[in-house]
PDB file of C-alpha atoms and ligand atoms in Angstrom:
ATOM      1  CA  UNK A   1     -46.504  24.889 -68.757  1.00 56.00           C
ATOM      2  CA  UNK A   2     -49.929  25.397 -67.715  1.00 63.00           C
ATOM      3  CA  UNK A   3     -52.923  22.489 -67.769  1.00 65.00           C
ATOM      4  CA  UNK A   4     -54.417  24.010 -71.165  1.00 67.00           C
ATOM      5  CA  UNK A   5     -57.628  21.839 -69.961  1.00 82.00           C
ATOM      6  CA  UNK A   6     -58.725  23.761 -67.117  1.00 93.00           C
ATOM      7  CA  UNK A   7     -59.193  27.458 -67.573  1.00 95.00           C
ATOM      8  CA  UNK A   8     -57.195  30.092 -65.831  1.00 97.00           C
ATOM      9  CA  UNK A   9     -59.297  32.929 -64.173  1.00 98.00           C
ATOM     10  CA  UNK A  10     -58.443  36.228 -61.982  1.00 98.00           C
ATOM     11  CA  UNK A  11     -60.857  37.078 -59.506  1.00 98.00           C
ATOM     12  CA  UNK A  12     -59.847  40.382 -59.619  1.00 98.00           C
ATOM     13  CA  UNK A  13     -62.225  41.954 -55.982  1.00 98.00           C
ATOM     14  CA  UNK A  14     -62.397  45.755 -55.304  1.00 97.00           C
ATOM     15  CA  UNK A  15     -64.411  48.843 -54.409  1.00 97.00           C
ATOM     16  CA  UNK A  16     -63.907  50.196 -57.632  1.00 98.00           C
ATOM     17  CA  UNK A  17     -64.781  53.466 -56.221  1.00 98.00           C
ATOM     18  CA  UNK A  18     -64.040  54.573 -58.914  1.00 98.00           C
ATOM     19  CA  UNK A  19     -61.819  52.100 -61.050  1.00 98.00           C
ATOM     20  CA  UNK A  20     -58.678  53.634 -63.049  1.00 98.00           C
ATOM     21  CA  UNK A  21     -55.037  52.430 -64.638  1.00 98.00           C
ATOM     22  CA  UNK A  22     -53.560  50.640 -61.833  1.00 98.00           C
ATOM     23  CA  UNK A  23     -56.516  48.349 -61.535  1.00 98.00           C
ATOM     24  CA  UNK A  24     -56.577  47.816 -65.076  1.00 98.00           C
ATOM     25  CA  UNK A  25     -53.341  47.544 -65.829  1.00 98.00           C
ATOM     26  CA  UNK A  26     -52.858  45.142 -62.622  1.00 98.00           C
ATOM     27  CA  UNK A  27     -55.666  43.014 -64.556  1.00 98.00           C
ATOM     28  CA  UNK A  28     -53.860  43.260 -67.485  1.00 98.00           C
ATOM     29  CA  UNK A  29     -50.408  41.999 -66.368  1.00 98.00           C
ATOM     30  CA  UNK A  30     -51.646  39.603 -64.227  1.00 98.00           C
ATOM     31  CA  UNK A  31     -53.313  37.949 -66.979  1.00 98.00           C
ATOM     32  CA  UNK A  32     -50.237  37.953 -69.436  1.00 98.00           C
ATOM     33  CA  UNK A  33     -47.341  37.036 -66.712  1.00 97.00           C
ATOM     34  CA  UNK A  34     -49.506  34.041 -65.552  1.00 97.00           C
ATOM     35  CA  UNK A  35     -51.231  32.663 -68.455  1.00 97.00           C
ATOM     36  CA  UNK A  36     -54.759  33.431 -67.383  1.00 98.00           C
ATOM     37  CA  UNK A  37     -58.090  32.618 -69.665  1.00 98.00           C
ATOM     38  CA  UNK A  38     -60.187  35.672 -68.290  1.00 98.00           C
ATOM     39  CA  UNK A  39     -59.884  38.455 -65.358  1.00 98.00           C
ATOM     40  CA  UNK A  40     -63.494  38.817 -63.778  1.00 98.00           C
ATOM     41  CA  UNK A  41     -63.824  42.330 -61.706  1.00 98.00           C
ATOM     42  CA  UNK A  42     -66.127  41.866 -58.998  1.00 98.00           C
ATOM     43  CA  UNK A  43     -66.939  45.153 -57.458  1.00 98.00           C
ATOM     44  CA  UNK A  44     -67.708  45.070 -53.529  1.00 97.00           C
ATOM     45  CA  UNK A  45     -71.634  45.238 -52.563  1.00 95.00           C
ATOM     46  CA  UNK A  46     -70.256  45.832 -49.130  1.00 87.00           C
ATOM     47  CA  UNK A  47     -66.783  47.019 -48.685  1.00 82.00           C
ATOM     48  CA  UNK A  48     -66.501  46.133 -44.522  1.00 79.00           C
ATOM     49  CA  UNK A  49     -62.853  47.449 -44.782  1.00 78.00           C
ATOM     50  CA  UNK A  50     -63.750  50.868 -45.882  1.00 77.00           C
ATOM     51  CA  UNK A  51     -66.804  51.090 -43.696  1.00 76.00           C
ATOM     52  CA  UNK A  52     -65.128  54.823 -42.009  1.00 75.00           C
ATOM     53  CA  UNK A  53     -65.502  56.130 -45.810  1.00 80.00           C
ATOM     54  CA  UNK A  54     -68.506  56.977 -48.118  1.00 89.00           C
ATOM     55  CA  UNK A  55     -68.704  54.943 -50.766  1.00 95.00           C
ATOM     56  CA  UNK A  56     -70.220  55.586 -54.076  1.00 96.00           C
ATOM     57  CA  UNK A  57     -73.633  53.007 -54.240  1.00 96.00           C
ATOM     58  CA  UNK A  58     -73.259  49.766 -55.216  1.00 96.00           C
ATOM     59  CA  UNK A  59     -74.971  50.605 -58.576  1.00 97.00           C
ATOM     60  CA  UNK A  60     -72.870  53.730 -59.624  1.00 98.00           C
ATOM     61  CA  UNK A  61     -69.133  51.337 -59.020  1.00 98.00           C
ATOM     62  CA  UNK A  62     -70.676  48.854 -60.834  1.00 98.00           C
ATOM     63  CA  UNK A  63     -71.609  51.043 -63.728  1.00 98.00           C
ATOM     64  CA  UNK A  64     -67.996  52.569 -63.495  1.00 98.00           C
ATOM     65  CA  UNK A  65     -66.815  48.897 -63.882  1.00 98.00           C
ATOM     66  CA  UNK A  66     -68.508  48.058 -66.619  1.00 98.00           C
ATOM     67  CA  UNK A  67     -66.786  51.219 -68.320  1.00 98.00           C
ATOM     68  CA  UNK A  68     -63.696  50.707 -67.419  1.00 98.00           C
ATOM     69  CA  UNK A  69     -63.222  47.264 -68.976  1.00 98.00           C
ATOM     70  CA  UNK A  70     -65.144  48.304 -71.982  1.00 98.00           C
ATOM     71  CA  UNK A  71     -65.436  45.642 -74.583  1.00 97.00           C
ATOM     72  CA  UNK A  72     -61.884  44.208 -73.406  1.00 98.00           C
ATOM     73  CA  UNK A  73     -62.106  40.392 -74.495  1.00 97.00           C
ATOM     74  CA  UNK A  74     -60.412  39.295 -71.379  1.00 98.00           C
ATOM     75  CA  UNK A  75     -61.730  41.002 -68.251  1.00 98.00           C
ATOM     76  CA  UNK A  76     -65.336  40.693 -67.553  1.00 98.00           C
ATOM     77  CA  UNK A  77     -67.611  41.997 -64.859  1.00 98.00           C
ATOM     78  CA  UNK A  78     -68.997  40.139 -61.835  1.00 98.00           C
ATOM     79  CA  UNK A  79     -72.330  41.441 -60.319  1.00 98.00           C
ATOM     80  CA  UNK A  80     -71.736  38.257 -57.055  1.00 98.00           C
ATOM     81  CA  UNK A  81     -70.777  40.572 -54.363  1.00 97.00           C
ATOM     82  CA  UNK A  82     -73.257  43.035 -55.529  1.00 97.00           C
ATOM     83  CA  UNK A  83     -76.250  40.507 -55.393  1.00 97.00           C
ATOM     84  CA  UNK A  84     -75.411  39.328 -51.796  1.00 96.00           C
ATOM     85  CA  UNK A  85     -75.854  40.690 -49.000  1.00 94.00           C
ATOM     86  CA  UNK A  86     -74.196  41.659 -46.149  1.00 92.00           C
ATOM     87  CA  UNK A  87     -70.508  42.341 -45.888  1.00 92.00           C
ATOM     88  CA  UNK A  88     -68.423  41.185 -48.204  1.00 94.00           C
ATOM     89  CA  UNK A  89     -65.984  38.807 -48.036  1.00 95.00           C
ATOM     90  CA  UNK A  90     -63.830  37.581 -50.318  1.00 97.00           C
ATOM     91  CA  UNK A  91     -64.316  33.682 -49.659  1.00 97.00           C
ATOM     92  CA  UNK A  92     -67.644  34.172 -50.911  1.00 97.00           C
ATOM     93  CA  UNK A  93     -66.996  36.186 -53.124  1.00 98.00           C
ATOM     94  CA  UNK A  94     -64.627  33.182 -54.980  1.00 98.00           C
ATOM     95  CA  UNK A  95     -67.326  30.621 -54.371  1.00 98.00           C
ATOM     96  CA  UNK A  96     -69.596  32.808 -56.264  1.00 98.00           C
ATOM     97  CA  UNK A  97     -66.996  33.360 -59.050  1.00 98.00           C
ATOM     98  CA  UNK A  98     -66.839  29.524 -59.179  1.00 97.00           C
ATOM     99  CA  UNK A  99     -69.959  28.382 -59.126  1.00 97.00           C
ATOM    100  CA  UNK A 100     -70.668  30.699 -62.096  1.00 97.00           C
ATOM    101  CA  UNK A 101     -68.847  27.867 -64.770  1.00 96.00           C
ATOM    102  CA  UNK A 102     -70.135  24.353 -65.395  1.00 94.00           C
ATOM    103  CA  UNK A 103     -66.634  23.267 -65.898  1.00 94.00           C
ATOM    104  CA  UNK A 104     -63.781  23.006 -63.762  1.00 95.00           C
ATOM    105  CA  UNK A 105     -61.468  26.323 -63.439  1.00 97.00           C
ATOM    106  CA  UNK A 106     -58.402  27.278 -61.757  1.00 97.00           C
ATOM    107  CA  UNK A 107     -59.456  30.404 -59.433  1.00 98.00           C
ATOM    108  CA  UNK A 108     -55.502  33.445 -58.437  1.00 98.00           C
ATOM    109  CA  UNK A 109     -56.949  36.172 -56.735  1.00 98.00           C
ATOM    110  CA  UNK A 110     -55.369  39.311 -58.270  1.00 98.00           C
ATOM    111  CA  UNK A 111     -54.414  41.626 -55.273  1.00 96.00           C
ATOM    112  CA  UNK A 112     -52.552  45.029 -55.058  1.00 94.00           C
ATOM    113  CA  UNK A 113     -49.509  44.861 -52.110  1.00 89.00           C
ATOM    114  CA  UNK A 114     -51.159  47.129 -49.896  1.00 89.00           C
ATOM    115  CA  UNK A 115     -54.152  44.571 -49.481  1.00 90.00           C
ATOM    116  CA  UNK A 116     -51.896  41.827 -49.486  1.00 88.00           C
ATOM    117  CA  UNK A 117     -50.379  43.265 -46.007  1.00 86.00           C
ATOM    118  CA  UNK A 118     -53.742  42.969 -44.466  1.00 87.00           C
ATOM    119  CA  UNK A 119     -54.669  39.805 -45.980  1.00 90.00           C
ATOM    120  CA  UNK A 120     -53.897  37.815 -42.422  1.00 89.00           C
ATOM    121  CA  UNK A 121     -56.643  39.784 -41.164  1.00 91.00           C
ATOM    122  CA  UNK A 122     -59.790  39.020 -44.228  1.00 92.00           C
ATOM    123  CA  UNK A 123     -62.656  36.433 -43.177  1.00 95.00           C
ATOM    124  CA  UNK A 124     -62.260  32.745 -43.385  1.00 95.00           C
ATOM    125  CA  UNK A 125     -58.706  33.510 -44.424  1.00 94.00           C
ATOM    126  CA  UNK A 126     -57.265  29.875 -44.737  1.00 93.00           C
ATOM    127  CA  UNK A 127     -60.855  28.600 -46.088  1.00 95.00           C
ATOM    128  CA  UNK A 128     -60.061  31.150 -48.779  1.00 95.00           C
ATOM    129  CA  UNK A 129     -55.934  30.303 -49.413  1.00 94.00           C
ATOM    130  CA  UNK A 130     -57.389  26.739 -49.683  1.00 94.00           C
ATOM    131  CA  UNK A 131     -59.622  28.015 -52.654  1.00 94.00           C
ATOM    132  CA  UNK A 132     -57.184  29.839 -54.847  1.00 96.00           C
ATOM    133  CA  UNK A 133     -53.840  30.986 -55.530  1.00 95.00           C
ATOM    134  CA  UNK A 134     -52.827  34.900 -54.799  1.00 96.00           C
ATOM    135  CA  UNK A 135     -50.941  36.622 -58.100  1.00 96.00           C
ATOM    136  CA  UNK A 136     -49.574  39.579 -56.266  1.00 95.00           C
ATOM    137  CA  UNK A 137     -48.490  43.245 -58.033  1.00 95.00           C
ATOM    138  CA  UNK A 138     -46.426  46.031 -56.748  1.00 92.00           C
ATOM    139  CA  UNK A 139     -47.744  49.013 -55.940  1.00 90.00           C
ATOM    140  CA  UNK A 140     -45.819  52.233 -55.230  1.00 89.00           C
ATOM    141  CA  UNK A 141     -45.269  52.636 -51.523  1.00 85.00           C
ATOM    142  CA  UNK A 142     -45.944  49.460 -50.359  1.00 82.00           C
ATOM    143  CA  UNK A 143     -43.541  46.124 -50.363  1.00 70.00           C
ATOM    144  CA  UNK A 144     -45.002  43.004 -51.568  1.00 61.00           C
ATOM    145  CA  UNK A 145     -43.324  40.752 -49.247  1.00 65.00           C
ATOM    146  CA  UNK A 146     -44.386  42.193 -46.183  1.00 64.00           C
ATOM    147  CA  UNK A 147     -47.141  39.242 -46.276  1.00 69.00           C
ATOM    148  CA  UNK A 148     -47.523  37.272 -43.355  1.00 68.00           C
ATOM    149  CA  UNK A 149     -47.993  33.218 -44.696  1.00 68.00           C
ATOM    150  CA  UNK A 150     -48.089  31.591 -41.644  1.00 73.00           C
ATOM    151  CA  UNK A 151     -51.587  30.453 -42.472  1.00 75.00           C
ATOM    152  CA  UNK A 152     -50.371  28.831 -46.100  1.00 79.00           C
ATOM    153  CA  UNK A 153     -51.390  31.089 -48.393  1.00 87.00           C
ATOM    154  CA  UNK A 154     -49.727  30.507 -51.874  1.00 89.00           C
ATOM    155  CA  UNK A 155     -48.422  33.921 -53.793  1.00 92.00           C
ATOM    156  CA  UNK A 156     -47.228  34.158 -56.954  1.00 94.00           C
ATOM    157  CA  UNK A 157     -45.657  38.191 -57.043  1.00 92.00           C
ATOM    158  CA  UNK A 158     -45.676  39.312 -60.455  1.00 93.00           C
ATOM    159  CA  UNK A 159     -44.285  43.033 -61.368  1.00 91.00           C
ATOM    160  CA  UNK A 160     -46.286  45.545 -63.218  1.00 94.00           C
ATOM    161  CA  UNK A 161     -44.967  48.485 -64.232  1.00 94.00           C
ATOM    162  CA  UNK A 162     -45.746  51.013 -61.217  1.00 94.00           C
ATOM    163  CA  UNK A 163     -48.946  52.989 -61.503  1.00 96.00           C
ATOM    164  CA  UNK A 164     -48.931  55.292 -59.035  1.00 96.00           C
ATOM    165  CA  UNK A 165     -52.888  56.051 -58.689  1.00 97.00           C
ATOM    166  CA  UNK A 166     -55.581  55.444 -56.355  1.00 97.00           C
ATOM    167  CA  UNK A 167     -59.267  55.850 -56.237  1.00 98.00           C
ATOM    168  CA  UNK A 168     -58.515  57.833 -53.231  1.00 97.00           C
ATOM    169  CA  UNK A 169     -56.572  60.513 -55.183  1.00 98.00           C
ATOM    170  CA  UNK A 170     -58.823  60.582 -57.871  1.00 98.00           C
ATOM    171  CA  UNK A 171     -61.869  61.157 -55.830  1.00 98.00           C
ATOM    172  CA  UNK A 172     -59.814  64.234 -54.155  1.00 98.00           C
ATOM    173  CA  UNK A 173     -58.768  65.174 -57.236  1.00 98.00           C
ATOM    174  CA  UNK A 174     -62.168  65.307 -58.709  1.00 98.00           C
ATOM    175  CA  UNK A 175     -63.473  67.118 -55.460  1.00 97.00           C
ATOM    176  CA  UNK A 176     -60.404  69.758 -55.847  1.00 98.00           C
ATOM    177  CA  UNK A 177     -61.462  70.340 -60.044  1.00 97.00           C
ATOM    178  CA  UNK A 178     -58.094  68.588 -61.083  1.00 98.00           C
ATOM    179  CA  UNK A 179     -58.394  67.026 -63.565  1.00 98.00           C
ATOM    180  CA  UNK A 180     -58.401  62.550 -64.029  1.00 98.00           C
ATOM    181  CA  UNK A 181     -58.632  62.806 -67.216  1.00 97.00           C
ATOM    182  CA  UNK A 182     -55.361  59.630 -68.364  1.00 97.00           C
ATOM    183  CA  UNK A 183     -55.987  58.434 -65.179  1.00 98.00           C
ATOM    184  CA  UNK A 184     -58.962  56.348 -65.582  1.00 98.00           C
ATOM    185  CA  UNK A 185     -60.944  55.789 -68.932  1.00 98.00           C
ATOM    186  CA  UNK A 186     -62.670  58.440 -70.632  1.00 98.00           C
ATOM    187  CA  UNK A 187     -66.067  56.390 -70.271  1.00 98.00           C
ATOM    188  CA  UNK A 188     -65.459  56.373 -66.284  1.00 98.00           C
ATOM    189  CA  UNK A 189     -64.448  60.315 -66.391  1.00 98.00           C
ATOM    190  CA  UNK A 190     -67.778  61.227 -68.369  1.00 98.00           C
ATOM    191  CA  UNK A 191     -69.740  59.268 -66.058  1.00 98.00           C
ATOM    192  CA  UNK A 192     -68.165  61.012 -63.107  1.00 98.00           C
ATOM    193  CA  UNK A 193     -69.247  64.558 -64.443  1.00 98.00           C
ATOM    194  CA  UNK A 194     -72.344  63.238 -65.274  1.00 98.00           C
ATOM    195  CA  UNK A 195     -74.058  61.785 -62.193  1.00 98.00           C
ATOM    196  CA  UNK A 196     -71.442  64.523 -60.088  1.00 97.00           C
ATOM    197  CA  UNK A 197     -69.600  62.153 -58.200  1.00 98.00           C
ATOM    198  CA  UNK A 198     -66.708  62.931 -55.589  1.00 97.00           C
ATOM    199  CA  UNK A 199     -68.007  67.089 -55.521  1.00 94.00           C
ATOM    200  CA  UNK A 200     -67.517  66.644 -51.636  1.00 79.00           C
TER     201      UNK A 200
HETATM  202  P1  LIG B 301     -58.825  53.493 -52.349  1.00 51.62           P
HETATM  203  O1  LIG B 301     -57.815  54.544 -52.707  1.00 51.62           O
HETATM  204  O2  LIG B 301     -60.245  54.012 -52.272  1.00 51.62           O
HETATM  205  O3  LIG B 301     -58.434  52.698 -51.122  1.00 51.62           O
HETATM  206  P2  LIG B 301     -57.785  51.657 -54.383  1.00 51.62           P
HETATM  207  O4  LIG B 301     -57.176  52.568 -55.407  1.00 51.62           O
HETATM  208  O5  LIG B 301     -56.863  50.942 -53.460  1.00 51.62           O
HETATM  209  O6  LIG B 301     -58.906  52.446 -53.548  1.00 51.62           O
HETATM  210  P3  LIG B 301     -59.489  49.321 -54.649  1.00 51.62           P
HETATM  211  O7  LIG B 301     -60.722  49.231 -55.476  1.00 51.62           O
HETATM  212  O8  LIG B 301     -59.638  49.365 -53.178  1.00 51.62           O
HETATM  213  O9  LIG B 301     -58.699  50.652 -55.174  1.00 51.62           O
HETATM  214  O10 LIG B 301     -58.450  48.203 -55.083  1.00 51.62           O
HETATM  215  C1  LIG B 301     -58.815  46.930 -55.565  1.00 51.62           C
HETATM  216  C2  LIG B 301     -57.553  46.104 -55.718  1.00 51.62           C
HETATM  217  O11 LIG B 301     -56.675  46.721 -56.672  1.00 51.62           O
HETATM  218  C3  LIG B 301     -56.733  45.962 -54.424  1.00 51.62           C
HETATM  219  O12 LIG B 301     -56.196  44.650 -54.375  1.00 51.62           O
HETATM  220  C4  LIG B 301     -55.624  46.975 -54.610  1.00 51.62           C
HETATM  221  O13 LIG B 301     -54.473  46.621 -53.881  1.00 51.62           O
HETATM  222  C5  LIG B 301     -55.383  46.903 -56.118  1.00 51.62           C
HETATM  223  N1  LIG B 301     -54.856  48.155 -56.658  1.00 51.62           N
HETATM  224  C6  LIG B 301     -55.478  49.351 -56.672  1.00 51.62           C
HETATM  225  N2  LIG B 301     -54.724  50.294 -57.255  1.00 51.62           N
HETATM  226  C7  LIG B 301     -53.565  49.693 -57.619  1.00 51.62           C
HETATM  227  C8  LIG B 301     -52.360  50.169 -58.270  1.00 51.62           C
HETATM  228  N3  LIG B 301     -52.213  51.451 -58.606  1.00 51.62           N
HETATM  229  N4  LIG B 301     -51.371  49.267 -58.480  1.00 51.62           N
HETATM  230  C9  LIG B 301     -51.524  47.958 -58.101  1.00 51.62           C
HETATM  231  N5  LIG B 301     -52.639  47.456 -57.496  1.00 51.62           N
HETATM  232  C10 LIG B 301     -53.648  48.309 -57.253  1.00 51.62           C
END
């Protein structure tokens, strides 16, 4: 059993670029396999991993965030990484996440397997395995336990049931008029058309 004295909260990190089903329903499961209090999505103000793409502005993902968890009791939305500059990393971006209680709270980073491979390579890596626990979820095409843990890093690997979508394919699907709608949130597709985001 969990200590029911200290909350439980995801720091769930992402571009959000823009957010769909596997990010919510990683949120989701997360939340229900491990017990958590709250998931808080923190969109990236500066992705530094995805530097060779264009990303949608900071204001637009967060927008698309906001949607996308709707009036969902357990997930809120995070504006840290947004509101500080510079790169961003995601030992700050837990900090930030922590500092925003005034009571004590147990901190997993939620992370899809494909990040998880890289995670030897983040900023301040063992500063940031020292600050929370990793809840890990499958995702189609990548193996979870391809994770390097020489530096300690504590993972708890959870399985959600596969959702095979990326922001990637949405954004080429919206540039190629296929449609998204079922794969994100109707709120996120109508803001899409609306500000004509991802028409190449
Ligand atoms: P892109 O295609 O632009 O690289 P993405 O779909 O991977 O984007 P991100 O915002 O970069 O979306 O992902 C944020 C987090 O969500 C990462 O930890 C990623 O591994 C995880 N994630 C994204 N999509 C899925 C999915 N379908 N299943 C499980 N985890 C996911």
């Amino acid at each position: 059993m969990y200590d029911q004295s200290v909350r439980r909260v995801g720091v769930f990190g992402g571009t959000f670029d823009p957010p769909h089903l596997g990010h919510l329903v990683a949120a989701s499961e997360a939340a229900f396999r491990c017990g958590l209090d709250e998931v808080v999505f923190v969109p990236a103000g500066d992705p530094w991993q995805k530097h060779h793409l264009k990303v949608t502005d900071a204001a637009g993902r967060l927008a698309m965030t906001r949607l996308a968890v709707g009036s969902d009791p357990l997930f809120r939305v995070s504006t840290c990484d947004i509101d500080r500059d510079g790169p961003t990393y995601a030992v700050d971006t837990v900090a930030d996440v922590r500092a925003e209680y005034d009571h004590e709270v147990d901190l997993h980073f939620i992370i899809g397997a494909d990040s998880l491979e890289n995670l030897h390579t983040w900023h301040r890596v063992e500063e940031l395995c020292k600050a929370v626990k990793f809840i890990a979820l499958n995702r189609p095409g990548h193996s979870r336990r391809d994770v390097d843990t020489s530096f300690g890093v504590e993972v708890e690997f959870i399985d959600m049931p596969a959702v095979d979508v990326s922001s990637t394919e949405c954004r080429q699907r919206v540039r190629d008029g296929e449609p998204v709608r079922y794969l994100l949130t109707g709120p996120v597709g109508e803001y899409i058309v609306e500000r004509g985001l991802y028409r190449g």
